[in-house]
Structures are given as structure tokens and as C-alpha cells.
XYZ file of N, CA, C and O in Angstrom:
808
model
N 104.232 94.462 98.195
C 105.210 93.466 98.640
C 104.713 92.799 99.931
O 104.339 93.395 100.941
N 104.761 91.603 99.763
C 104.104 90.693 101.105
C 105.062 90.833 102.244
O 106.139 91.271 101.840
N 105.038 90.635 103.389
C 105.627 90.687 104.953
C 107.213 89.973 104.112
O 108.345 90.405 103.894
N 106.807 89.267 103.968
C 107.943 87.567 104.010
C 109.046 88.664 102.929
O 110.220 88.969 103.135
N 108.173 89.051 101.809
C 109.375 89.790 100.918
C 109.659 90.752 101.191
O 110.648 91.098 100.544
N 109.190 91.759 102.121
C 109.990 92.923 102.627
C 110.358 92.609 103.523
O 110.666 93.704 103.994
N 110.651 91.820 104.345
C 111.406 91.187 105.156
C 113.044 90.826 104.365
O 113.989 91.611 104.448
N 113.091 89.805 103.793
C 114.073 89.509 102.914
C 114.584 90.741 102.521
O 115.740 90.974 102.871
N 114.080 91.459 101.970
C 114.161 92.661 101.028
C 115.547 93.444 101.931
O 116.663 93.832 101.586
N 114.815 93.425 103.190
C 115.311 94.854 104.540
C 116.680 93.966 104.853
O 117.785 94.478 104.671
N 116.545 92.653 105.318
C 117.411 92.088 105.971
C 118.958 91.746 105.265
O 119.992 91.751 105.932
N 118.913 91.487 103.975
C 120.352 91.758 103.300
C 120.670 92.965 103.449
O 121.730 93.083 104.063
N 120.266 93.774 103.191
C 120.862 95.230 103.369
C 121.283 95.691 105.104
O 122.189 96.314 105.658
N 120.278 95.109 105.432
C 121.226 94.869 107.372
C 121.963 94.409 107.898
O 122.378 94.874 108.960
N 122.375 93.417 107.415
C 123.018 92.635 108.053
C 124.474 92.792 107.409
O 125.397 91.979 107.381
N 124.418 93.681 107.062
C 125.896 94.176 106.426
C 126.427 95.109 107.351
O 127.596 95.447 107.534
N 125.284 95.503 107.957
C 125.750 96.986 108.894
C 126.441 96.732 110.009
O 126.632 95.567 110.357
N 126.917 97.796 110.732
C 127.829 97.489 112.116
C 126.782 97.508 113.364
O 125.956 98.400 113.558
N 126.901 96.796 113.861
C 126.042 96.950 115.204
C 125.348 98.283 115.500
O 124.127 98.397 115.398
N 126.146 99.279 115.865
C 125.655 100.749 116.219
C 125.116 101.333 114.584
O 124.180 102.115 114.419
N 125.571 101.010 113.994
C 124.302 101.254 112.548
C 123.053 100.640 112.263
O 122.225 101.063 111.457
N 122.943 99.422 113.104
C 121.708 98.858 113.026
C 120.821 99.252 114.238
O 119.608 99.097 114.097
N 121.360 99.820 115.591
C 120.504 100.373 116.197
C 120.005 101.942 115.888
O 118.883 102.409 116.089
N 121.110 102.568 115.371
C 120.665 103.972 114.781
C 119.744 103.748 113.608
O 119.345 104.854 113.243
N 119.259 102.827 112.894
C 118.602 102.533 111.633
C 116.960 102.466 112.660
O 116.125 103.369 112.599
N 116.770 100.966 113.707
C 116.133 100.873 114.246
C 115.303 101.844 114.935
O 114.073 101.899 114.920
N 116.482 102.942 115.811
C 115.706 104.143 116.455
C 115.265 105.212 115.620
O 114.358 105.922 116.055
N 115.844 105.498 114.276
C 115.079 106.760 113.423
C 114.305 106.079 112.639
O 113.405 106.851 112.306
N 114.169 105.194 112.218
C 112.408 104.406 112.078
C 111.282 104.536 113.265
O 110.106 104.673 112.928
N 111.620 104.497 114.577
C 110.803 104.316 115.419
C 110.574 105.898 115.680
O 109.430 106.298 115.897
N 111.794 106.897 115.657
C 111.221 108.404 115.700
C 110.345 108.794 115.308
O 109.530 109.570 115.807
N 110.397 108.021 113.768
C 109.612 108.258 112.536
C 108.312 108.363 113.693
O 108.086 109.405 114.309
N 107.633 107.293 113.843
C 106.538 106.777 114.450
C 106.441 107.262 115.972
O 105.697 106.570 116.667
N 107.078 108.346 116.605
C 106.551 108.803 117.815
C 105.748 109.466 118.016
O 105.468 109.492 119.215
N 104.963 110.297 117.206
C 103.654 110.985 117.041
C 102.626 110.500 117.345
O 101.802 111.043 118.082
N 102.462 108.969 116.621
C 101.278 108.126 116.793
C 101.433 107.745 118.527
O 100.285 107.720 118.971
N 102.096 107.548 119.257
C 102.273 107.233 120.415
C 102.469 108.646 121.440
O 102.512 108.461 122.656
N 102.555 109.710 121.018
C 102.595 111.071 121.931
C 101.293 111.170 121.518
O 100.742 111.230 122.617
N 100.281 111.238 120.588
C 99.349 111.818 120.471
C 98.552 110.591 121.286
O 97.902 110.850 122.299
N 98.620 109.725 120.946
C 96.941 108.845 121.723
C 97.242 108.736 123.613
O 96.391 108.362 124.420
N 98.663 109.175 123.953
C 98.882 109.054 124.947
C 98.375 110.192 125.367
O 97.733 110.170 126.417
N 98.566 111.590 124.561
C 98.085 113.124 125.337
C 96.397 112.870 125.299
O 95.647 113.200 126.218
N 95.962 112.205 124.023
C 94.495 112.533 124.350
C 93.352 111.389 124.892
O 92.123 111.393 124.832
N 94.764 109.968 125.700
C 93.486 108.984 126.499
C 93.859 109.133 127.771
O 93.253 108.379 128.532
N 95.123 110.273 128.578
C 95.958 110.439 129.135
C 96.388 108.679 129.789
O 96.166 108.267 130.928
N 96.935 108.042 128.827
C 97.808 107.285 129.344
C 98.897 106.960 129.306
O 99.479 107.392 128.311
N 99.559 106.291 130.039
C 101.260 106.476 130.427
C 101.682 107.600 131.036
O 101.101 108.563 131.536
N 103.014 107.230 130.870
C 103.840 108.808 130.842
C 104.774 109.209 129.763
O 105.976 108.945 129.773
N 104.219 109.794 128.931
C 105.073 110.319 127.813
C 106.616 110.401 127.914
O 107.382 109.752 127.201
N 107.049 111.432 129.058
C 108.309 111.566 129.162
C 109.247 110.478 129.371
O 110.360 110.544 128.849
N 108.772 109.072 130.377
C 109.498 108.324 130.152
C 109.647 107.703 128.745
O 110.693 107.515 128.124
N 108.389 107.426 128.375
C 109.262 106.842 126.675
C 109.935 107.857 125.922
O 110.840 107.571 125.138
N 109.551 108.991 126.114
C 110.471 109.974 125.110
C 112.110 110.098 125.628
O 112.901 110.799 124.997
N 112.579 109.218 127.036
C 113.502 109.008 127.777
C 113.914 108.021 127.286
O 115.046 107.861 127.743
N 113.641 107.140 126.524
C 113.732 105.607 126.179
C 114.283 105.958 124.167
O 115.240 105.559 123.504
N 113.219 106.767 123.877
C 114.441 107.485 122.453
C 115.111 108.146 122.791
O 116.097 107.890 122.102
N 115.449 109.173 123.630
C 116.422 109.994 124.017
C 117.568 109.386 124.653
O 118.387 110.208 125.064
N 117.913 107.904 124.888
C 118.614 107.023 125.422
C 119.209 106.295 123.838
O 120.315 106.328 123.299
N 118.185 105.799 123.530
C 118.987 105.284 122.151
C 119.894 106.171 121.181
O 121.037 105.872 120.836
N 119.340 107.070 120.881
C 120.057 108.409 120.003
C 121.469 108.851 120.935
O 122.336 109.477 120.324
N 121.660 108.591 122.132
C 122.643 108.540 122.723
C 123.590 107.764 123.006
O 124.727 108.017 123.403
N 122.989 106.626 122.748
C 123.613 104.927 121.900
C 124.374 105.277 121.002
O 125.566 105.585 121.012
N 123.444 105.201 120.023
C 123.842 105.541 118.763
C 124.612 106.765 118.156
O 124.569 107.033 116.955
N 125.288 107.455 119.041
C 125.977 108.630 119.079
C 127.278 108.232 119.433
O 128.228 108.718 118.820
N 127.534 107.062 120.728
C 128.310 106.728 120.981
C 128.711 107.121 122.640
O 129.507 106.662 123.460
N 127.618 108.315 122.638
C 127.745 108.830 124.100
C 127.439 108.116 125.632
O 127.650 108.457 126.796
N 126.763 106.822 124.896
C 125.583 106.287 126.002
C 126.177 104.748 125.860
O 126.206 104.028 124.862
N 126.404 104.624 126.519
C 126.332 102.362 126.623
C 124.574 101.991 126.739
O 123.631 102.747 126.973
N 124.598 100.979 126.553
C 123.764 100.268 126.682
C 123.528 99.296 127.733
O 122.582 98.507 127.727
N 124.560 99.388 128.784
C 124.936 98.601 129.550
C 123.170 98.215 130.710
O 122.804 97.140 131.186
N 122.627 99.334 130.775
C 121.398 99.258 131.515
C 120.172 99.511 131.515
O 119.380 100.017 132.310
N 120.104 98.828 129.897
C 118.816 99.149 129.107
C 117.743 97.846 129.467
O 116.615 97.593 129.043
N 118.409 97.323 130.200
C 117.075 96.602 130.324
C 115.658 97.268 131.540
O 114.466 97.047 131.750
N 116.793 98.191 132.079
C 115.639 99.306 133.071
C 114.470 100.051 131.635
O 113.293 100.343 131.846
N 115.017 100.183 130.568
C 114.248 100.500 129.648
C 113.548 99.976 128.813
O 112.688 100.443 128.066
N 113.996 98.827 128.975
C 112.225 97.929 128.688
C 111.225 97.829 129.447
O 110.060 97.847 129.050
N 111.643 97.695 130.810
C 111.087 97.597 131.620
C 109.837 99.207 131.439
O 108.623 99.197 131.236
N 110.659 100.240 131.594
C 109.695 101.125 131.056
C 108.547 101.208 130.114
O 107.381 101.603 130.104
N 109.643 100.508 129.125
C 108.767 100.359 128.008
C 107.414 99.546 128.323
O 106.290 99.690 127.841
N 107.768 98.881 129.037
C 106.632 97.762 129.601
C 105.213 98.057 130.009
O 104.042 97.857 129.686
N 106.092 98.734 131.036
C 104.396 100.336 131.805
C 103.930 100.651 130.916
O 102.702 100.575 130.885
N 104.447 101.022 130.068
C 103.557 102.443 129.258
C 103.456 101.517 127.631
O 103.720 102.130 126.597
N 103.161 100.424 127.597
C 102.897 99.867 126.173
C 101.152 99.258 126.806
O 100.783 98.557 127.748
N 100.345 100.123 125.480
C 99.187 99.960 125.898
C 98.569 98.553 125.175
O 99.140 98.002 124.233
N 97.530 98.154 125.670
C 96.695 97.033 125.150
C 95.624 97.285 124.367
O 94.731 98.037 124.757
N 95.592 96.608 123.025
C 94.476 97.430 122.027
C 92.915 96.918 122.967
O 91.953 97.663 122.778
N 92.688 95.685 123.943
C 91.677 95.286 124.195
C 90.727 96.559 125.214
O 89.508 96.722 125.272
N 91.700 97.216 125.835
C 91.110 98.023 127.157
C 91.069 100.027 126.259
O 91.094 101.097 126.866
N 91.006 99.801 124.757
C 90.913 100.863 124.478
C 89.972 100.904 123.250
O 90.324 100.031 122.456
N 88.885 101.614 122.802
C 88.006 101.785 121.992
C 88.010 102.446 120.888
O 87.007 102.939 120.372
N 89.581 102.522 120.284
C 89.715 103.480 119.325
C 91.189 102.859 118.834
O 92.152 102.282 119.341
N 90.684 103.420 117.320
C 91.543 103.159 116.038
C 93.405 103.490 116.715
O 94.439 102.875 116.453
N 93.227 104.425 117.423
C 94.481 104.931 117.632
C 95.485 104.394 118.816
O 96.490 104.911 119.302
N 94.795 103.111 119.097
C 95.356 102.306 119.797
C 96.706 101.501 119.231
O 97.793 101.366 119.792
N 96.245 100.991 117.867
C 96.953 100.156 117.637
C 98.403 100.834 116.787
O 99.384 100.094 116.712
N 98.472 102.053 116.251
C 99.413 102.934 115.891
C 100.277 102.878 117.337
O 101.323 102.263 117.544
N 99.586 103.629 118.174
C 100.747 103.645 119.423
C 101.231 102.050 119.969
O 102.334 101.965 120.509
N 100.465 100.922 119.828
C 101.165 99.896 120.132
C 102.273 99.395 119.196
O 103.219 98.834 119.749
N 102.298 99.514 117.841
C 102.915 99.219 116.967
C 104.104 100.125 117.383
O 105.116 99.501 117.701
N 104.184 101.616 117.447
C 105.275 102.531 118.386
C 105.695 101.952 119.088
O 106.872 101.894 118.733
N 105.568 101.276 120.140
C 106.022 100.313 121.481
C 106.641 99.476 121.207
O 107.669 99.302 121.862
N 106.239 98.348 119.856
C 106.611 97.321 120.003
C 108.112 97.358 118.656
O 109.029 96.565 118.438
N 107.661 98.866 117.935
C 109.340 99.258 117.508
C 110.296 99.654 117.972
O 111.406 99.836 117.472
N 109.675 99.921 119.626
C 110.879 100.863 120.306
C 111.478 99.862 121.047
O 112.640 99.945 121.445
N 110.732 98.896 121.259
C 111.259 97.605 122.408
C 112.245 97.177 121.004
O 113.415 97.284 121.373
N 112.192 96.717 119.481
C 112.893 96.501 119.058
C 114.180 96.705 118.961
O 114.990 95.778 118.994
N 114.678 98.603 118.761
C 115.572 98.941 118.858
C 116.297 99.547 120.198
O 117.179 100.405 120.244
N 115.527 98.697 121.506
C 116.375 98.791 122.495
C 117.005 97.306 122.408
O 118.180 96.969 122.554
N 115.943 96.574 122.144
C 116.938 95.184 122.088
C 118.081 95.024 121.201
O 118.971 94.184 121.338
N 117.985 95.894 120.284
C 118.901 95.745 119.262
C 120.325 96.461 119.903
O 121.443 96.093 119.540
N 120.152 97.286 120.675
C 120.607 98.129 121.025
C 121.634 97.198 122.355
O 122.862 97.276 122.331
N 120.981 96.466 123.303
C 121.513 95.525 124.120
C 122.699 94.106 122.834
O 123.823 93.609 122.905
N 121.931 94.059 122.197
C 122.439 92.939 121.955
C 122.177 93.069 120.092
O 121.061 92.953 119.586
N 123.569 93.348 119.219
C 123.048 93.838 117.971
C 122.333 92.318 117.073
O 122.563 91.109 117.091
N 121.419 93.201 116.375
C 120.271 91.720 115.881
C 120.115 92.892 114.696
O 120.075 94.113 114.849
N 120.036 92.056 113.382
C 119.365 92.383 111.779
C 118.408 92.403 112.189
O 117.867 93.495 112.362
N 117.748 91.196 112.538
C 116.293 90.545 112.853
C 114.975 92.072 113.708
O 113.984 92.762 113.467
N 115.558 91.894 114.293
C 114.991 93.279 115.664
C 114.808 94.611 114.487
O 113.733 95.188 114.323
N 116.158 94.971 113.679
C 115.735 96.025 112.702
C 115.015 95.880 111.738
O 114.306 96.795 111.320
N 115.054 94.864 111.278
C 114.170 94.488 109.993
C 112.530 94.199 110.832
O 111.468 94.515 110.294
N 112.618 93.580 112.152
C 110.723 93.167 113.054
C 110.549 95.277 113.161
O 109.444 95.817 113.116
N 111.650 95.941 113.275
C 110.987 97.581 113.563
C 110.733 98.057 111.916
O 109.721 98.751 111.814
N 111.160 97.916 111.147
C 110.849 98.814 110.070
C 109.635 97.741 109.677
O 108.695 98.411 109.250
N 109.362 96.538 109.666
C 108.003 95.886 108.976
C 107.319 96.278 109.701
O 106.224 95.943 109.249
N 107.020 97.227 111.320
C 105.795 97.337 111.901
C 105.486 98.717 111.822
O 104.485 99.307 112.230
N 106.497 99.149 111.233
C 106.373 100.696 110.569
C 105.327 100.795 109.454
O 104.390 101.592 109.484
N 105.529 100.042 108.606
C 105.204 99.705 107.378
C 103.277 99.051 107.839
O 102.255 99.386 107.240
N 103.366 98.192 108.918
C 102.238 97.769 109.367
C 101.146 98.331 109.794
O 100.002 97.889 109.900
N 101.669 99.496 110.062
C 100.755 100.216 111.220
C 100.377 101.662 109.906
O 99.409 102.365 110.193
N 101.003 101.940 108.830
C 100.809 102.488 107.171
C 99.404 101.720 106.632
O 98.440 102.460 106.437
N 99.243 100.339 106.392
C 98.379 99.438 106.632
C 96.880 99.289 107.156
O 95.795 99.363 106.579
N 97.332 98.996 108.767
C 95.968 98.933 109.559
C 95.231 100.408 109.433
O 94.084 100.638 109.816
N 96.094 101.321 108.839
C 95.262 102.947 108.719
C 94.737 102.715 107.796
O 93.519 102.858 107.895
N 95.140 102.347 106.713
C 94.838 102.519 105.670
C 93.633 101.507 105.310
O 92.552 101.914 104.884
N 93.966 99.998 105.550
C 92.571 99.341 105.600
C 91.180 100.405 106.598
O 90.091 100.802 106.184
N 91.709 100.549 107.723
C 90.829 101.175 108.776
C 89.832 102.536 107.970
O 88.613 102.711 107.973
N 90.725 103.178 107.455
C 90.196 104.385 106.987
C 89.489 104.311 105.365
O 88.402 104.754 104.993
N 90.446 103.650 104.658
C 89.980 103.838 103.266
C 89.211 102.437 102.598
O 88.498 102.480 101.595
N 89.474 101.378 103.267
C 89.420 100.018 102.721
C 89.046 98.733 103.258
O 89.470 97.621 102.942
N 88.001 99.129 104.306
C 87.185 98.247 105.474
C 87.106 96.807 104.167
O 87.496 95.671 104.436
N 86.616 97.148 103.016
C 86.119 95.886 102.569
C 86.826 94.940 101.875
O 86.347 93.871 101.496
N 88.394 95.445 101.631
C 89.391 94.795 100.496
C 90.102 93.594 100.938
O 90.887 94.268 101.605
N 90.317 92.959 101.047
C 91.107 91.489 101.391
C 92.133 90.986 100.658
O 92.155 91.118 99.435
N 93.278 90.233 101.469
C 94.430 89.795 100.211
C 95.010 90.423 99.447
O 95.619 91.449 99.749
N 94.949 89.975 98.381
C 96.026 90.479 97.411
C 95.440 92.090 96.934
O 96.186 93.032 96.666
N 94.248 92.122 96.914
C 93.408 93.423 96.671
C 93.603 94.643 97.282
O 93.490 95.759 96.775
N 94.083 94.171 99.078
C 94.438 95.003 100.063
C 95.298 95.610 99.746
O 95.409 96.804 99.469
N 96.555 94.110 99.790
C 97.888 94.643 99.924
C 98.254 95.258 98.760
O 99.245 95.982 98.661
N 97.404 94.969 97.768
C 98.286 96.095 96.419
C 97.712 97.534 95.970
O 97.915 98.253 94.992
N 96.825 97.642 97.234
C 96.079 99.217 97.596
C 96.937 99.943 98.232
O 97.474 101.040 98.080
N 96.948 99.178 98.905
C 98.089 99.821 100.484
C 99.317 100.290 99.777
O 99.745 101.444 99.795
N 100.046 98.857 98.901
C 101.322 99.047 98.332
C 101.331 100.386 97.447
O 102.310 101.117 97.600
N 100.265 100.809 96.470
C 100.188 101.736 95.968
C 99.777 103.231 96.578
O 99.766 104.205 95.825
N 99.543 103.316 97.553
C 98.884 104.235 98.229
C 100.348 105.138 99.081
O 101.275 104.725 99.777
N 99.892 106.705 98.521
C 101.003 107.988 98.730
C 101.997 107.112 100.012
O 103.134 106.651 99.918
N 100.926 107.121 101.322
C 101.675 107.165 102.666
C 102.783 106.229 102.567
O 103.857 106.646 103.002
N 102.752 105.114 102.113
C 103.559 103.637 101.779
C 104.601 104.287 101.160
O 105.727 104.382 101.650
N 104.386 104.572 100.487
C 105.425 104.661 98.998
C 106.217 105.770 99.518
O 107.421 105.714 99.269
N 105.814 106.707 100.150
C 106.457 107.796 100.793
C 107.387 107.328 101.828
O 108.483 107.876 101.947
N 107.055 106.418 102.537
C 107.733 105.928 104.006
C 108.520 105.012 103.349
O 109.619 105.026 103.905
N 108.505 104.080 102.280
C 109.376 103.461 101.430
C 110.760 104.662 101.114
O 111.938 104.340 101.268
N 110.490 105.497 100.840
C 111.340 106.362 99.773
C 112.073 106.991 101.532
O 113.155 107.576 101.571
N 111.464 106.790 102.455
C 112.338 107.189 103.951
C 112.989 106.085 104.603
O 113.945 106.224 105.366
N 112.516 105.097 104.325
C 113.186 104.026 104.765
C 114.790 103.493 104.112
O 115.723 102.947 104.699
N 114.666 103.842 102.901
C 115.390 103.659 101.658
C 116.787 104.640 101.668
O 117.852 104.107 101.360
N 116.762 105.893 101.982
C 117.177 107.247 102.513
C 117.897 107.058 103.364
O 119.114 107.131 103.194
N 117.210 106.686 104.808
C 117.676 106.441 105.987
C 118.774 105.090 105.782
O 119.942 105.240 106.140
N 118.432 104.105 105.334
C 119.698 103.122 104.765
C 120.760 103.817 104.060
O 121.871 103.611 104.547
N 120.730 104.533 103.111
C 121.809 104.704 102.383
C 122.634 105.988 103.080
O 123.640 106.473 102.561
N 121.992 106.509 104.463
C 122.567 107.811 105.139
C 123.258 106.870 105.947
O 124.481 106.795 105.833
N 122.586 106.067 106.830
C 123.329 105.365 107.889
C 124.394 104.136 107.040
O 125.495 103.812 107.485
N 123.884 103.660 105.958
C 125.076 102.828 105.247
C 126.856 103.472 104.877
O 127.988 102.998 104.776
N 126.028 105.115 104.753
C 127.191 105.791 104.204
C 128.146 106.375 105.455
O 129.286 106.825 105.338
N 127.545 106.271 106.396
C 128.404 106.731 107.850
C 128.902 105.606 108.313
O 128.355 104.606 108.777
N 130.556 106.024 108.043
C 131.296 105.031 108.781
C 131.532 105.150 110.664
O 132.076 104.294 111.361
N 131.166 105.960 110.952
C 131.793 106.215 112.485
C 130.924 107.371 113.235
O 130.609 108.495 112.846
N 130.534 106.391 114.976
C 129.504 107.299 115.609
C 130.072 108.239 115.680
O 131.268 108.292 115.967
N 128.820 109.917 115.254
C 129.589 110.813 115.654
C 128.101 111.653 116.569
O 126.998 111.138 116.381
N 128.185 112.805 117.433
C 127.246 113.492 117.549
C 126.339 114.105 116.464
O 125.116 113.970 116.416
N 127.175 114.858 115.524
C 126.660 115.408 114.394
C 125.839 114.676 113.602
O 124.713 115.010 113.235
N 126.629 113.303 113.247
C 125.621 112.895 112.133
C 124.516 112.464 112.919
O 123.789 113.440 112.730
N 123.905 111.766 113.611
C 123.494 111.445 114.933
C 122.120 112.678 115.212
O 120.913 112.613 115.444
N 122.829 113.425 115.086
C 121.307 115.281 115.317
C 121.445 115.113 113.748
O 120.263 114.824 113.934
N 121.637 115.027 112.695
C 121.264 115.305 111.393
C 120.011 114.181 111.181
O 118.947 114.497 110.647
N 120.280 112.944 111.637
C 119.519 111.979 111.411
C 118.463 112.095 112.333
O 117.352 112.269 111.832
N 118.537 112.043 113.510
C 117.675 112.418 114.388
C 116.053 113.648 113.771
O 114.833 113.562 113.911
N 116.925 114.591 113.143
C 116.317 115.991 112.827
C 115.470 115.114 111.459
O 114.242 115.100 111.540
N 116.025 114.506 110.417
C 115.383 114.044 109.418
C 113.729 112.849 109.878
O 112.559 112.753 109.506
N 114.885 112.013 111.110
C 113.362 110.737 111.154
C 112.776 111.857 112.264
O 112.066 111.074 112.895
N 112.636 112.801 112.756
C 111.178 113.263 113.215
C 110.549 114.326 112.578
O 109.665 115.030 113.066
N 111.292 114.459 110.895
C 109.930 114.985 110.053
C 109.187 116.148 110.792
O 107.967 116.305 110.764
N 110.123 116.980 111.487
C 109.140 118.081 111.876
C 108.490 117.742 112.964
O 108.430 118.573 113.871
N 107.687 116.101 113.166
C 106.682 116.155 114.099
C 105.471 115.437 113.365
O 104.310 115.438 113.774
N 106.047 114.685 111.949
C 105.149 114.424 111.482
C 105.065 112.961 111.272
O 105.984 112.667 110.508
N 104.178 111.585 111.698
C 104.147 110.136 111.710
C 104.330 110.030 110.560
O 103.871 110.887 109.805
N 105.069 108.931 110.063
C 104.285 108.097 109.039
C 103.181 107.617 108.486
O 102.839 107.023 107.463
N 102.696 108.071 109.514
C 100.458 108.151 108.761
C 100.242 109.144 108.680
O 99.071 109.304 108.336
N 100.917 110.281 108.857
C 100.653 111.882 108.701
C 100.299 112.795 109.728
O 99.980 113.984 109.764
N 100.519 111.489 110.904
C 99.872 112.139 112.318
C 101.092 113.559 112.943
O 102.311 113.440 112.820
N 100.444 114.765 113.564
C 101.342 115.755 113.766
C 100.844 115.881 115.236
O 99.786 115.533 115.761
N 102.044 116.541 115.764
C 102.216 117.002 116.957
C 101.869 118.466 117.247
O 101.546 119.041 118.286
N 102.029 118.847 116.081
C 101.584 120.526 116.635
C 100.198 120.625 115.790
O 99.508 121.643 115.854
């Protein structure tokens, strides 16, 4: 499926949701993807981990109902520091953790100010960064339509499809923030510890 149609695809099904369902959608997609961004940060030591892991630990508290949003723009600002540049780094694992960054800035914005748009730009860079691995690792030479219907067929995709898909119909089916559902979902998008490219923490 091309950008433009999983785009379309994501965005009817969002834009149905309630505000605080579209940032809880936004932040357990981006959980999904905190591995790729704890790991290249522990092993180029850059940033500071804890503040972005302060920056999901802020949203999930959003999205709980416990937390306003009232002064999240101090958390972009964070986000800001610690979002790395693929130019000043020499490795594949750059662009996984930037793609992390630039989903988490999504669902804080979403989070300030509710936007479809912002959830649907975080789950396509989920899906993107499934992709640049996958060209990177398996498929240096494929182009176009050849690529994308490698990629499309390939376990990791289809797997993160079948989580993306999940995660809609959990957060579609919750009518009202609660703590509980909130740590259930939480516990599901961090997979143990495991990315959406398969990257692990332990």
C-alpha cells in the first residue's frame, strides 16, 4: 500500500475518535518504536534517554486522564535536544531513532491540540522506518513498485499492520480515560521491549 493509501486508509478510522483516543492511539504506536531510540542512544551515548522516556511517561498520563497537557510545549522543546540528525551520524541506526522522535513530537502535538492528521503522520513513520530496514538490510537494489510490494509482503510489516489494527479496535472500543485500560495498553505497545523492527532492549 503506497503512503497516500495508508494514509487515507488510517485517517477515516481517526477521525472518528475522541481527542484523548487519538493521542492514546498516537503514544502506543510511538511506544511501539522506543527501542529503536533507547538503543542507538545507549550505544552512540547521545541525548538523555530519561528525558524522552519523561516525554512518553507524560503522554500515557494524558491519556489516562491524570495529566493535562497544559505544558507540553516544555516537551517538545525536549524533544528538540535529544532528536538526532541522520547527517552527524554514520550508521543505519540513526534514522530508526529519528523516525522515534519525529512520532513522539507527533503525539505530543496531538496531545496539545487534538489532530487525525498528527496520528495518522505517527503511525505512517512507524510503518516507514519497517521500510528503510528493510530496503537497508534485505533490498539495497529494489525500487518502486518492486520495493514497496517486498516490504508490503515482508513478516515485520504485516505483523505491525496486524498491531496497528488491534490497537484501533482496543482504543476504538474504550469509551472513557481510565488508569487501567491505559497500563493494559501501555503493557501491549511495549511488546516486552521489543521495536517494530525487532529491535530489543534486553
Amino acid at each position: 500500500m503506497k503512503t497516500q493509501q495508508l494514509y487515507a486508509h488510517y485517517l477515516g478510522k481517526i477521525q472518528q475518535l475522541a481527542p484523548w483516543q487519538q493521542t492514546t492511539l498516537a503514544t502506543a504506536v510511538t511506544q511501539r518504536a522506543w527501542p529503536n531510540f533507547a538503543l542507538f542512544a545507549e550505544l552512540t551515548g547521545f541525548g538523555n534517554i530519561a528525558d524522552v522516556s519523561h516525554c512518553l511517561t507524560m503522554l500515557w498520563d494524558c491519556s489516562s486522564g491524570a495529566q493535562s497537557a497544559k505544558n507540553f510545549e516544555r516537551l517538545l522543546e525536549k524533544l528538540d535536544e535529544n532528536t538526532p540528525t541522520v547527517e552527524d551520524f554514520d550508521m543505519f541506526g540513526v534514522q530508526p531513532a529519528l523516525d522515534f522522535a519525529v512520532g513522539l513530537h507527533c503525539a505530543i502535538s496531538c496531545a496539545m491540540k487534538a489532530s487525525a492528521d498528527e496520528v495518522v503522520s505517527a503511525l505512517i513513520v512507524s510503518f516507514s522506518s519497517i521500510g528503510k530496514l528493510i530496503k537497508y538490510t534485505e533490498a539495497p537494489e529494489l525500487k518502486g513498485t518492486e520495493l514497496a510490494q517486498y516490504i508490503a509482503g515482508h513478516e515485520l510489516y504485516q505483523v505491525h499492520q496486524q498491531f496497528v489494527a488491534e490497537l484501533i479496535t482496543m482504543v476504538s472500543a474504550q469509551q472513557k480515560q481510565t488508569r487501567e485500560f491505559t497500563r493494559e495498553l501501555q503493557r501491549f505497545s511495549a511488546n516486552e521491549g521489543v521495536s517494530q523492527l525487532g529491535i530489543s532492549l534486553h
